[in-house]
Coordinates of C-alpha atoms in Angstrom, one line a residue:
M25 CA 74.5 96.3 99.9
K26 CA 78.2 97.7 98.1
K27 CA 80.3 94.8 95.7
R28 CA 83.3 96.0 94.6
T29 CA 86.5 93.5 93.2
F30 CA 90.2 94.4 93.3
R31 CA 92.1 93.2 91.3
G32 CA 95.6 93.6 90.4
S33 CA 98.7 94.1 92.3
P34 CA 98.5 95.1 95.3
A35 CA 99.4 98.8 94.2
Q36 CA 96.6 98.5 91.5
V37 CA 94.1 97.3 94.5
G38 CA 95.1 99.7 96.8
A39 CA 94.3 102.8 94.4
A40 CA 91.1 101.2 93.7
Q41 CA 90.0 101.2 97.3
G42 CA 91.1 104.2 97.5
A43 CA 89.4 106.2 95.2
M44 CA 86.2 104.7 96.2
D45 CA 85.6 107.4 98.7
P46 CA 87.7 109.8 99.7
E47 CA 86.1 111.9 101.6
A48 CA 84.9 109.2 104.3
A49 CA 88.2 108.1 104.9
R50 CA 89.6 111.5 105.0
A51 CA 86.8 111.7 107.3
Y52 CA 87.6 109.1 109.8
V53 CA 91.6 110.1 109.4
D54 CA 90.7 113.7 111.1
F55 CA 88.4 111.8 113.8
W56 CA 91.7 110.3 115.2
L57 CA 94.0 112.9 114.6
A58 CA 91.8 115.4 116.6
R59 CA 92.5 113.1 119.0
P60 CA 96.6 113.0 120.7
H61 CA 98.7 110.9 118.1
D62 CA 102.5 111.1 117.9
F63 CA 104.0 109.7 114.4
E64 CA 107.0 109.1 116.0
A65 CA 105.6 107.1 118.9
P66 CA 108.6 103.9 119.3
Y67 CA 104.9 101.6 118.4
F68 CA 104.3 103.4 115.5
R69 CA 107.9 103.7 113.4
K70 CA 108.8 99.9 114.5
N71 CA 105.1 98.4 113.9
L72 CA 105.1 99.9 110.2
A73 CA 108.6 98.7 109.3
F74 CA 108.1 95.6 110.5
M75 CA 104.8 95.0 108.4
R76 CA 107.1 96.5 105.8
R77 CA 109.7 93.9 106.0
E78 CA 107.0 90.9 106.4
F79 CA 104.2 91.7 104.8
P80 CA 104.8 94.7 102.1
D81 CA 102.2 93.6 99.8
L82 CA 99.6 94.6 102.3
V83 CA 102.3 98.3 103.1
E84 CA 101.5 98.6 99.6
Q85 CA 97.9 98.6 99.0
I86 CA 97.8 101.5 101.8
E87 CA 100.7 103.1 100.7
A88 CA 98.3 103.1 97.1
F89 CA 95.0 103.8 98.7
A90 CA 96.6 107.0 101.4
E91 CA 97.5 108.2 97.6
A92 CA 94.3 107.9 96.0
A93 CA 92.0 109.2 98.9
G94 CA 94.2 112.3 99.3
M95 CA 96.3 111.7 102.5
P96 CA 99.9 110.7 103.7
L97 CA 100.5 107.3 104.2
D98 CA 101.3 108.2 108.2
H99 CA 97.2 109.6 107.8
A100 CA 96.8 106.5 106.6
W101 CA 98.5 104.1 108.8
Y102 CA 97.5 105.9 112.3
S103 CA 93.7 104.8 110.6
H104 CA 94.2 100.8 110.2
L105 CA 95.5 101.1 113.8
H106 CA 92.1 102.5 114.9
W107 CA 89.7 100.6 112.9
T108 CA 87.6 100.6 116.5
G109 CA 90.5 102.1 118.8
A110 CA 89.2 100.9 122.4
A111 CA 85.6 101.2 122.0
S112 CA 83.8 98.4 123.1
D113 CA 82.3 97.1 119.9
A114 CA 80.9 93.2 120.3
C115 CA 80.8 90.8 118.4
S116 CA 80.3 86.2 118.6
T117 CA 81.0 84.0 116.5
L118 CA 80.1 80.6 115.5
G119 CA 82.0 78.0 114.0
I120 CA 80.0 74.4 113.8
V121 CA 79.8 71.5 111.3
L122 CA 76.1 71.0 109.6
E123 CA 75.5 67.6 108.7
E124 CA 74.0 68.4 105.4
D125 CA 76.5 71.3 104.7
G126 CA 79.5 70.6 106.3
P127 CA 81.9 73.8 107.9
A128 CA 79.9 77.0 108.2
M129 CA 79.6 80.3 110.0
L130 CA 78.3 82.3 111.7
S131 CA 80.0 85.7 112.7
T132 CA 78.3 89.2 113.9
N133 CA 79.6 92.9 114.2
D134 CA 77.4 94.2 117.4
G135 CA 77.8 97.6 118.2
H136 CA 75.5 100.7 120.2
D137 CA 72.4 103.2 118.3
D138 CA 75.8 105.9 118.0
T139 CA 78.0 103.1 115.4
V140 CA 75.5 101.3 113.2
P141 CA 74.3 103.1 111.0
G142 CA 78.4 104.5 109.9
T143 CA 79.0 100.9 110.4
V144 CA 76.4 99.9 107.5
D145 CA 77.0 102.3 105.0
N146 CA 80.9 102.4 105.3
T147 CA 80.2 98.8 104.8
V148 CA 81.0 96.7 101.2
V149 CA 81.5 93.2 99.9
S150 CA 85.7 93.3 98.9
I151 CA 86.6 90.4 96.6
F152 CA 90.6 90.3 96.4
P153 CA 91.2 87.2 93.1
D154 CA 94.4 88.1 93.0
T155 CA 96.5 88.5 96.6
K156 CA 98.7 85.8 96.5
P157 CA 98.8 83.1 97.6
H158 CA 95.1 82.4 98.9
G159 CA 92.3 84.8 96.9
M160 CA 89.7 85.9 99.6
M161 CA 86.4 87.4 99.8
G162 CA 84.4 89.3 102.5
L163 CA 83.0 92.2 104.9
G164 CA 85.3 95.2 103.7
G165 CA 84.0 99.3 103.9
Q166 CA 85.5 102.5 102.4
R167 CA 88.2 103.8 104.7
H168 CA 90.4 100.7 105.1
V169 CA 92.0 98.0 103.0
T170 CA 91.7 95.3 105.3
L171 CA 88.4 93.0 105.7
G172 CA 86.5 92.3 109.0
A173 CA 84.9 88.8 108.1
A174 CA 86.2 86.8 105.1
V175 CA 86.4 83.0 102.7
N176 CA 89.2 82.6 101.0
D177 CA 90.1 80.4 97.9
S178 CA 90.4 77.2 100.1
G179 CA 87.0 77.4 102.1
L180 CA 89.5 78.6 105.4
L181 CA 86.7 81.2 107.1
V182 CA 87.8 83.7 109.2
G183 CA 85.2 85.1 112.0
A184 CA 86.5 88.1 114.8
N185 CA 84.9 89.9 117.8
S186 CA 86.6 92.6 119.7
G187 CA 88.7 91.2 122.8
H188 CA 88.8 91.9 126.5
R189 CA 91.6 94.6 126.7
R190 CA 95.4 94.0 127.3
F191 CA 97.3 93.2 130.1
N192 CA 100.1 92.6 128.9
P193 CA 101.9 96.0 128.8
V194 CA 104.2 95.3 126.3
S195 CA 103.5 97.3 123.0
N196 CA 104.9 94.3 121.0
P197 CA 106.1 96.4 117.6
E198 CA 107.5 93.6 115.8
C199 CA 104.4 92.4 116.3
L200 CA 101.2 91.6 113.9
N201 CA 98.3 94.8 114.6
L202 CA 94.8 93.2 115.5
Y203 CA 93.6 95.1 112.6
F204 CA 95.3 93.4 110.4
T205 CA 94.5 89.6 111.0
V206 CA 91.4 88.4 109.6
H207 CA 92.9 89.9 106.6
L208 CA 96.0 88.8 106.8
L209 CA 94.9 84.7 107.8
A210 CA 92.6 84.9 104.7
Q211 CA 95.1 85.6 102.2
H212 CA 98.4 83.5 104.0
C213 CA 96.0 80.2 105.5
A214 CA 94.9 77.5 103.3
D215 CA 94.1 75.8 107.0
C216 CA 93.0 75.5 110.5
A217 CA 96.8 74.2 110.8
D218 CA 98.0 76.8 108.9
V219 CA 96.3 79.0 111.3
R220 CA 97.9 78.0 114.4
H221 CA 100.9 78.7 112.7
F222 CA 100.8 82.0 111.9
V223 CA 99.3 83.5 114.6
E224 CA 102.6 81.3 116.5
Q225 CA 104.5 82.6 114.6
Y226 CA 103.8 86.7 114.4
R227 CA 101.4 87.1 117.9
L228 CA 99.7 90.1 118.2
S229 CA 99.9 93.6 119.2
G230 CA 97.6 96.4 119.2
Q231 CA 95.1 98.5 121.9
K232 CA 93.6 95.3 123.3
G233 CA 93.1 91.6 122.3
M234 CA 91.8 89.8 119.7
I235 CA 89.0 86.8 119.4
L236 CA 89.2 85.1 116.1
V237 CA 87.1 81.7 115.5
T238 CA 89.0 79.7 112.3
V239 CA 86.9 77.1 110.1
D240 CA 88.1 75.2 107.1
A241 CA 87.1 72.7 104.5
A242 CA 88.2 70.2 106.5
G243 CA 85.4 70.4 109.7
N244 CA 88.3 71.8 111.4
I245 CA 87.5 74.2 113.9
L246 CA 89.6 77.0 116.2
G247 CA 89.3 79.4 119.2
L248 CA 91.6 82.3 119.0
E249 CA 92.7 84.2 122.0
L250 CA 95.3 86.7 121.3
E251 CA 96.6 89.2 124.7
S252 CA 99.6 90.2 122.8
E253 CA 102.1 87.3 123.9
N254 CA 99.8 85.5 125.8
I255 CA 97.9 83.2 123.3
A256 CA 94.7 80.4 124.1
V257 CA 93.9 78.2 120.8
S258 CA 90.8 76.2 121.8
E259 CA 89.2 73.6 119.8
A260 CA 85.2 72.5 119.1
Q261 CA 84.0 70.1 120.9
D262 CA 81.1 67.7 119.1
G263 CA 81.8 70.3 116.0
M264 CA 80.8 73.5 117.9
L265 CA 83.0 76.4 119.2
L266 CA 81.9 79.6 120.2
E267 CA 84.0 82.7 120.8
V268 CA 82.6 85.7 122.4
N269 CA 84.3 89.5 124.2
H270 CA 85.5 87.7 126.9
W271 CA 88.9 85.7 128.1
Q272 CA 86.8 82.3 128.5
H273 CA 90.5 80.8 128.5
P274 CA 91.6 80.1 131.9
G275 CA 95.2 81.3 131.3
L276 CA 93.7 84.4 130.1
Q277 CA 90.6 84.8 132.3
V278 CA 92.9 84.6 136.2
P279 CA 95.2 87.1 135.4
S280 CA 93.0 89.1 133.4
R281 CA 91.0 88.9 136.6
Q282 CA 93.5 90.1 139.1
A283 CA 94.1 93.1 136.5
N284 CA 91.0 94.4 136.0
P285 CA 88.2 93.6 137.9
D286 CA 86.0 96.3 137.9
W287 CA 86.0 94.6 133.8
W288 CA 84.3 92.0 135.0
N289 CA 81.7 92.9 136.9
G290 CA 80.2 95.5 134.6
S291 CA 77.4 95.6 131.7
Y292 CA 79.3 94.6 128.7
Y293 CA 80.8 91.4 130.1
Y294 CA 77.4 90.4 131.2
N295 CA 76.4 90.9 127.5
S296 CA 79.6 88.1 126.2
Q297 CA 78.4 85.7 128.8
A298 CA 75.0 85.9 128.4
R299 CA 75.9 84.6 124.4
V300 CA 77.7 81.6 125.9
M301 CA 75.2 80.7 128.4
Y302 CA 72.3 80.9 125.3
F303 CA 74.9 79.0 123.3
A304 CA 75.5 76.1 126.2
H305 CA 71.5 76.4 126.9
Y306 CA 71.1 75.9 123.0
R307 CA 73.6 73.4 122.9
S308 CA 71.4 70.2 122.0
V309 CA 70.1 72.5 119.0
F310 CA 72.6 72.9 117.2
A311 CA 74.0 69.9 117.5
R312 CA 71.0 68.1 115.7
M313 CA 71.4 71.6 112.8
K314 CA 71.6 69.6 109.2
S315 CA 71.8 72.8 107.6
M316 CA 72.6 76.3 106.9
Q317 CA 69.5 77.0 106.7
E318 CA 68.4 75.4 110.3
L319 CA 71.3 77.7 112.0
V320 CA 69.6 80.9 109.8
D321 CA 65.9 80.4 111.1
F322 CA 66.6 78.8 114.3
S323 CA 69.2 82.0 114.4
F324 CA 67.1 84.7 113.6
D325 CA 63.4 83.1 115.0
V326 CA 63.9 82.4 118.8
H327 CA 64.1 85.4 120.6
A328 CA 66.3 83.8 123.8
P329 CA 68.2 86.6 126.0
G330 CA 71.7 86.1 124.6
R331 CA 71.1 85.1 121.6
I332 CA 73.3 85.7 118.9
L333 CA 72.4 88.0 116.9
Q334 CA 71.5 91.1 119.3
M335 CA 68.3 92.9 118.9
R336 CA 67.5 96.4 121.3
G337 CA 65.8 95.2 124.1
L338 CA 66.8 91.6 124.2
N339 CA 70.0 91.9 125.3
V340 CA 72.3 93.4 128.4
D341 CA 73.8 96.5 127.5
D342 CA 71.7 97.6 124.2
L343 CA 74.2 96.2 121.7
I344 CA 72.7 95.9 118.0
S345 CA 73.6 93.6 116.0
C346 CA 74.7 95.2 112.6
Q347 CA 76.3 93.4 110.2
V348 CA 75.9 89.4 110.5
M349 CA 77.3 86.8 107.7
F350 CA 76.1 82.9 107.6
A351 CA 79.6 81.2 105.5
S352 CA 79.9 78.3 103.9
A353 CA 83.3 76.5 103.8
R354 CA 82.2 74.1 101.9
E355 CA 80.0 76.4 99.2
R356 CA 82.8 79.3 99.4
T357 CA 79.7 81.8 99.8
M358 CA 78.3 84.5 102.4
R359 CA 75.4 85.2 103.2
I360 CA 75.1 89.0 104.8
H361 CA 72.2 90.3 106.7
L362 CA 72.6 94.5 107.3
H363 CA 71.0 96.3 110.4
P364 CA 67.9 96.4 110.8
L365 CA 67.7 93.0 110.3
G366 CA 65.0 90.5 108.2
K367 CA 65.7 87.3 107.9
D368 CA 65.2 87.3 104.4
E369 CA 66.4 90.4 103.2
Y370 CA 70.0 89.4 103.0
E371 CA 72.5 88.9 99.4
E372 CA 74.5 85.9 99.1
F373 CA 78.2 86.2 97.4
R374 CA 79.7 82.8 96.1
Y375 CA 83.6 83.4 95.9
P376 CA 84.7 83.8 92.1
E377 CA 85.3 80.0 90.6

């Protein structure tokens, strides 16, 4: 598994990231450039200006990434706004307080056969000890600067799921694009109270919605369903909370069903709902778990339909977990499994002291 520690200023970090694999970064941009695009589109220009005003260090990092990778800033920015585009990649994130090991998270990144190899090959465990106000580490890649799942120096855990498409048609360029959300939450928030304030302040924009779970070192757990202007926040029940790929909060689900009824009758939704039913069925088992090892063992060993670790043939829509993270808020560690999954095939990473 590739691991990199990026130190220094945002420009130094971005330059180091852009130099990792310039060919892969440019190839990813070329993939999107072959599709219709308009760099003068109002959203593109206004969102870049918004980010330059609100998060200048991230823009500086992407500018340096672009230069090191041999591409214009417009190309690098376009690439970051299209991490997975509108693709129906799936994910699950479970926040849980274990009796002995404390606040923890299980987060997966799931895809289909054609997307899994590229995701695995691109994976880099990235550590950013010099970012301010919080250093962080997590799952990054060679084609982008941001993290897709993270642990920070305060023990805040952030996991994200692909969300159902927006039903609010407003583009909201002066809101945070969904593909920057995990990275900036880990960088700017110490606990779940900070997270709630952050998402209420910056809201969300982009091609679809996003669903997240955050867990802090005190054992607080938040579920965030972010559909542009519409935000639903859930708190853990009995020290547990699972988010998947569809709106579960009625304030989002009802208007979504009205706007996109066909989506709610498709296999992607049924795959997502199966994981909700799996968790409900085994809820008492999860509630009794004491240790991270128990969570790992159960996740790998119980081959039930709808299970969180997705394997071909076990779930509707044949999605496959290509990245799996078990993270501890107390220890600031993450245990990473990559496809093909094996319980004993992993690497563990600890945030540096």
